[in-house]
CSV table of C-alpha atoms in Angstrom, one decimal:
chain,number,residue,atom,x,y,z
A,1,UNK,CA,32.4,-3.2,-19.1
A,2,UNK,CA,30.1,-6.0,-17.5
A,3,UNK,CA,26.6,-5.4,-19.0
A,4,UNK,CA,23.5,-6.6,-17.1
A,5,UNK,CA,21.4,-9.3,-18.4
A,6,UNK,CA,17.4,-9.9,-17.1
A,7,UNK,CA,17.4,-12.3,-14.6
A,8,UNK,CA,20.4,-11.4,-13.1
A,9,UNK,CA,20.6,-10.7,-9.4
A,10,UNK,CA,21.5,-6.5,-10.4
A,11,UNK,CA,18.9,-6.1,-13.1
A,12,UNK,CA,19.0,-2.7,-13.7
A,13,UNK,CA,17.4,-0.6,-16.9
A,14,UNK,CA,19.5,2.4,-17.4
A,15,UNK,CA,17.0,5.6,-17.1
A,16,UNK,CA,17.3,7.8,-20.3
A,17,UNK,CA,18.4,4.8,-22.2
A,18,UNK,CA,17.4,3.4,-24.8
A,19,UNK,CA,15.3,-0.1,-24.6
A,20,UNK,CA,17.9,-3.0,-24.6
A,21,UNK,CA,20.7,-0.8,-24.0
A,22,UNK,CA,22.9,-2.3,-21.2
A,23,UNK,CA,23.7,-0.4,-18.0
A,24,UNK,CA,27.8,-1.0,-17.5
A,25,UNK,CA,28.7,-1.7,-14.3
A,26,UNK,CA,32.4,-0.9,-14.5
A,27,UNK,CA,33.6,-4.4,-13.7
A,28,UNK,CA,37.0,-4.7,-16.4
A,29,UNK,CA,37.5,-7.9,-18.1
A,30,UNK,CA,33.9,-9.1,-18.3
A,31,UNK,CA,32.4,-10.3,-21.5
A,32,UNK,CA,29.6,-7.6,-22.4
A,33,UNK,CA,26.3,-8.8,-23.2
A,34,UNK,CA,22.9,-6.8,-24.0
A,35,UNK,CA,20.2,-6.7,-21.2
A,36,UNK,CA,16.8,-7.4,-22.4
A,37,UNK,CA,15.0,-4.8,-20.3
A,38,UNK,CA,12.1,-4.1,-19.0
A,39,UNK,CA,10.4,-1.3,-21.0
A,40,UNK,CA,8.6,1.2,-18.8
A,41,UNK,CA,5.0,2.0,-20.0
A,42,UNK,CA,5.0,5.8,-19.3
A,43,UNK,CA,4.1,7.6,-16.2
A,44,UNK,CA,0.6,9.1,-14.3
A,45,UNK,CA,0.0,11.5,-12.0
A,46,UNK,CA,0.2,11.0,-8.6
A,47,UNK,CA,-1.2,13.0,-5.7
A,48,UNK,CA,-0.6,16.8,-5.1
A,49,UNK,CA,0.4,17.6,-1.8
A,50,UNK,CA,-1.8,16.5,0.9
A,51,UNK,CA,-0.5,18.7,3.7
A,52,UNK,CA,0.4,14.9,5.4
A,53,UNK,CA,4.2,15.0,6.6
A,54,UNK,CA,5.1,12.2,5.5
A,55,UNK,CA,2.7,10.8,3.1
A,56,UNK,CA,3.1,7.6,3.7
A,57,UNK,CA,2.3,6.9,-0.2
A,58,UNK,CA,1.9,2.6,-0.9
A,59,UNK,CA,0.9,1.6,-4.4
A,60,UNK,CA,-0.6,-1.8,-5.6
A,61,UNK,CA,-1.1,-2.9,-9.2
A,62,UNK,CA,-3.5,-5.7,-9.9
A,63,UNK,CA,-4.7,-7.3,-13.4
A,64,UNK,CA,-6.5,-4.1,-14.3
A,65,UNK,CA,-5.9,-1.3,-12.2
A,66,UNK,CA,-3.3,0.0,-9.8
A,67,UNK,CA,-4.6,1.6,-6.1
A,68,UNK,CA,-2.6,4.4,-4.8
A,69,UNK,CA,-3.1,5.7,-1.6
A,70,UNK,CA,-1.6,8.4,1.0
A,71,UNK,CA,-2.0,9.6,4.6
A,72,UNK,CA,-5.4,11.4,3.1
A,73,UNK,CA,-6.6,9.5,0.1
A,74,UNK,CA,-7.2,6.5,-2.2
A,75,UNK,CA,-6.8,6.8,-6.2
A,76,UNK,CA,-7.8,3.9,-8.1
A,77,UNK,CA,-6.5,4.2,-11.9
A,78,UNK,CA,-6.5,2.1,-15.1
A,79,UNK,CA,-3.0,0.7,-16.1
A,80,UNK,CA,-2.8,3.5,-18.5
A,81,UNK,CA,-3.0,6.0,-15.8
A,82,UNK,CA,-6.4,7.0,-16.3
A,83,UNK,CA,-7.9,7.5,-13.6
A,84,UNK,CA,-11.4,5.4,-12.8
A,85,UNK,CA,-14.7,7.5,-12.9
A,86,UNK,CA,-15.7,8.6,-9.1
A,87,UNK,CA,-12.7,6.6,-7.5
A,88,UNK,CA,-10.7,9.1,-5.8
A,89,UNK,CA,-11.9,10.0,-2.3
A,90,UNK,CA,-10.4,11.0,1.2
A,91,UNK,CA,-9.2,7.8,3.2
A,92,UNK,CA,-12.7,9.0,5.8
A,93,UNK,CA,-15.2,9.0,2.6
A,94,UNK,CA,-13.8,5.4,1.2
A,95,UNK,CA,-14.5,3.9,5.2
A,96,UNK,CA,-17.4,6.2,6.2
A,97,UNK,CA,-19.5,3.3,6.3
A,98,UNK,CA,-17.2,1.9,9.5
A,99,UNK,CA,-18.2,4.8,11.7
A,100,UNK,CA,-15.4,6.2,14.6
A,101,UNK,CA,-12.5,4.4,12.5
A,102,UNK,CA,-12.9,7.1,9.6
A,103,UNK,CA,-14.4,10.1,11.8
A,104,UNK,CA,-11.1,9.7,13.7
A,105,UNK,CA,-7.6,10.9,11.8
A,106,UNK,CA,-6.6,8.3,9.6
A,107,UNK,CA,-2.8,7.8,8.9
A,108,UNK,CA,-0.6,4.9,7.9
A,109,UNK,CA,-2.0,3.7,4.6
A,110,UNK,CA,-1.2,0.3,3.0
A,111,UNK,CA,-2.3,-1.1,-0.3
A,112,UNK,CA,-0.9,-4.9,-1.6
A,113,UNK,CA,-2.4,-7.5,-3.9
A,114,UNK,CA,-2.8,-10.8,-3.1
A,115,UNK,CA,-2.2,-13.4,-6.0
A,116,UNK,CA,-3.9,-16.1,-3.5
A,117,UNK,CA,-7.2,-14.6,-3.6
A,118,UNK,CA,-7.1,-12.2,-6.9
A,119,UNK,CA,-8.4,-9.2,-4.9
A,120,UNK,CA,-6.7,-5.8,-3.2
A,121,UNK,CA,-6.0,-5.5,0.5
A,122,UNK,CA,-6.0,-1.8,2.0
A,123,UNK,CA,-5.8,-0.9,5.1
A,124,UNK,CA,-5.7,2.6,7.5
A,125,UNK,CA,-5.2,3.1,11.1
A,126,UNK,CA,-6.8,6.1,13.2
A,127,UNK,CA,-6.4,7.7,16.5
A,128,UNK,CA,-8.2,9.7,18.9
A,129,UNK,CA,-6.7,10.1,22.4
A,130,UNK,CA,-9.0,12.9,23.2
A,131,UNK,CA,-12.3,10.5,23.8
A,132,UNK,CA,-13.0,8.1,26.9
A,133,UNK,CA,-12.7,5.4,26.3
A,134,UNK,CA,-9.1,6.0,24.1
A,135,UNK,CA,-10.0,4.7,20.3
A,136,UNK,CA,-7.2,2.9,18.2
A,137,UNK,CA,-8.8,1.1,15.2
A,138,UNK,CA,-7.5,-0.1,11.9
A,139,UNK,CA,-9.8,0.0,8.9
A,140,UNK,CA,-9.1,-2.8,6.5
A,141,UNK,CA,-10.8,-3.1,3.0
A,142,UNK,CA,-11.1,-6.2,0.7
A,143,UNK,CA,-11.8,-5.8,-2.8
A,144,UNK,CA,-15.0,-7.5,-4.2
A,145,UNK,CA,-13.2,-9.1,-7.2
A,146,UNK,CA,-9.2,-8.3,-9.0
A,147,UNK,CA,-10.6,-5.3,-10.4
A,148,UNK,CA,-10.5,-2.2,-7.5
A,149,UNK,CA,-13.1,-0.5,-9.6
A,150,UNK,CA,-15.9,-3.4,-8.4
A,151,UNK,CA,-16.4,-2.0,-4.7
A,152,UNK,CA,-14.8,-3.4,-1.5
A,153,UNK,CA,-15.8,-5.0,1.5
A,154,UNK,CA,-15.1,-3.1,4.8
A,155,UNK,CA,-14.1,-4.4,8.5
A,156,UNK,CA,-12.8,-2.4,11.2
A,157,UNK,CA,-10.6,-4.2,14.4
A,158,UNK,CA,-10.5,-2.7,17.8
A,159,UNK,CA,-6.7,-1.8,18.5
A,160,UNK,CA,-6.9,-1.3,21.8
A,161,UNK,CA,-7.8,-4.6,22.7
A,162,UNK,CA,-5.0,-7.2,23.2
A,163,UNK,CA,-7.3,-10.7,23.2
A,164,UNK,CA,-10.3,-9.6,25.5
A,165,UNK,CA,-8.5,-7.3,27.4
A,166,UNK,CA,-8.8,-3.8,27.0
A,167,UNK,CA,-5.7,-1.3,26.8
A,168,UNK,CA,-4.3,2.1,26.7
A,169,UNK,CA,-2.4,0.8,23.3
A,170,UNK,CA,-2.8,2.9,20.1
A,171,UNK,CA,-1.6,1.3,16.9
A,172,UNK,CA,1.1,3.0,14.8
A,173,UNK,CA,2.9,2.1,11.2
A,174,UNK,CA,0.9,-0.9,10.7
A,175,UNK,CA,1.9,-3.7,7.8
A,176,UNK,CA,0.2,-6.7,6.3
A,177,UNK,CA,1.4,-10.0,5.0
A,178,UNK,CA,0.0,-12.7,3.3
A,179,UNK,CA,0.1,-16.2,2.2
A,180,UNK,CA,-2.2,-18.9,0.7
A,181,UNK,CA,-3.5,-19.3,4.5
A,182,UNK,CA,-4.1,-16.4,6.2
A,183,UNK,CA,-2.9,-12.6,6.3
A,184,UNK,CA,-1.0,-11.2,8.9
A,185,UNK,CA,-1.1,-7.7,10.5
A,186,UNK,CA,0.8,-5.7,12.8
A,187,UNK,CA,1.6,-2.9,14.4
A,188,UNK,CA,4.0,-0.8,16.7
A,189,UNK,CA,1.9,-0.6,19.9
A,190,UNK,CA,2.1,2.7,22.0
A,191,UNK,CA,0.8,3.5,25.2
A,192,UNK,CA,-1.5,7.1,24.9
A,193,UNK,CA,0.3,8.5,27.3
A,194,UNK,CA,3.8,8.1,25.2
C-alpha cells in the first residue's frame, strides 16, 4: 500500500483515524511510509437553518478568530469555537450603518483574510428591482486590526454603475481577490429585466 506523507501533492488525513496513521491509497509495490498529519482541533457549531436556499456559507480564520457567515448572518468565534460576546448578527444589523445596501435583501456572502494587510475582508451584495431608480450595491467590510472581534470599517459601491454610467445591471455571486497591491472584485452582471 502507498501511504501519504505531508507535503505530498494528495495529503490526505484518514477521518476516524488515528493521528499519524497513513491513509493507503491502494497503489501495489510502493514503499509505505507514515504521514505526519494534520491533527484536527475539534469542531463548533455552525449556523441552524437560515431558511436561505442555498446558504451560500464562506468561512475565514485569522490569528485569533475565524468569521463565518451565510446568506443571513455573520458569526465571529474564538479558535476554540467559542463564540465572541455580541458578535453574531443578521448580515442587515452588521451593515445598518450603510443605509439601502442592508435595508435591501442581502445574499452572496464572502469572508477571506488577507496576510498582506493582517485584517478580514467581508463582503454582501443586495438587490431591490422593485424601486426607481433599480438598486444593486455590494457592502464590503474591512476589519479594524487581525482580530474580527475589534470592529470593522464599512463602504458600500454602487453596482449599477459601470464607470459613470448608469445601468439596469444587478450584481450576482460576487468574489474577491487579493494581492500585496490591490483587491479585486467581481461579479456576474444581470440585466433587471433577466
Amino acid at each position: 500500500n502507498k501511504r501519504l506523507v505531508q507535503g505530498s501533492a494528495n495529503n490526505v488525513q484518514g477521518i476516524g483515524r488515528p493521528l499519524g496513521e497513513a491513509v493507503p491509497l491502494g497503489f501495489a509495490n510502493e514503499p509505505d511510509v507514515v504521514a505526519n498529519a494534520i491533527s484536527f482541533g475539534g469542531s463548533f457549531a455552525g449556523f441552524a437553518d437560515t431558511g436561505s436556499f442555498p446558504p451560500d456559507s464562506t468561512m475565514a480564520a485569522g490569528p485569533h478568530n475565524v468569521v463565518i457567515m451565510v446568506n443571513r448572518n455573520i458569526n465571529i468565534i474564538s479558535k476554540n469555537g467559542t463564540p465572541v460576546p455580541n458578535k453574531s448578527q443578521t448580515l442587515a444589523s452588521f451593515f445598518a450603518s450603510l443605509g439601502s445596501v442592508a435595508t435591501d435583501p442581502m445574499f452572496d456572502p464572502k469572508a477571506i483574510y488577507d496576510r498582506y494587510l493582517n485584517r478580514f475582508w467581508v463582503l454582501a451584495v443586495s438587490r431591490n428591482g422593485a424601486v426607481n431608480p433599480v438598486r444593486s450595491q455590494m457592502a464590503i467590510g474591512l476589519s479594524n486590526t487581525d482580530d474580527a472581534a475589534d470592529g470593522f470599517s464599512l463602504f458600500v459601491l454602487d453596482m449599477t454603475q459601470d464607470g459613470s454610467n448608469a445601468t439596469s445591471n444587478w450584481c450576482d455571486y460576487p468574489q474577491i481577490g487579493l494581492d500585496a497591491q490591490a483587491i479585486y472584485l467581481t461579479c456576474n452582471m444581470f440585466d433587471f429585466s433577466t
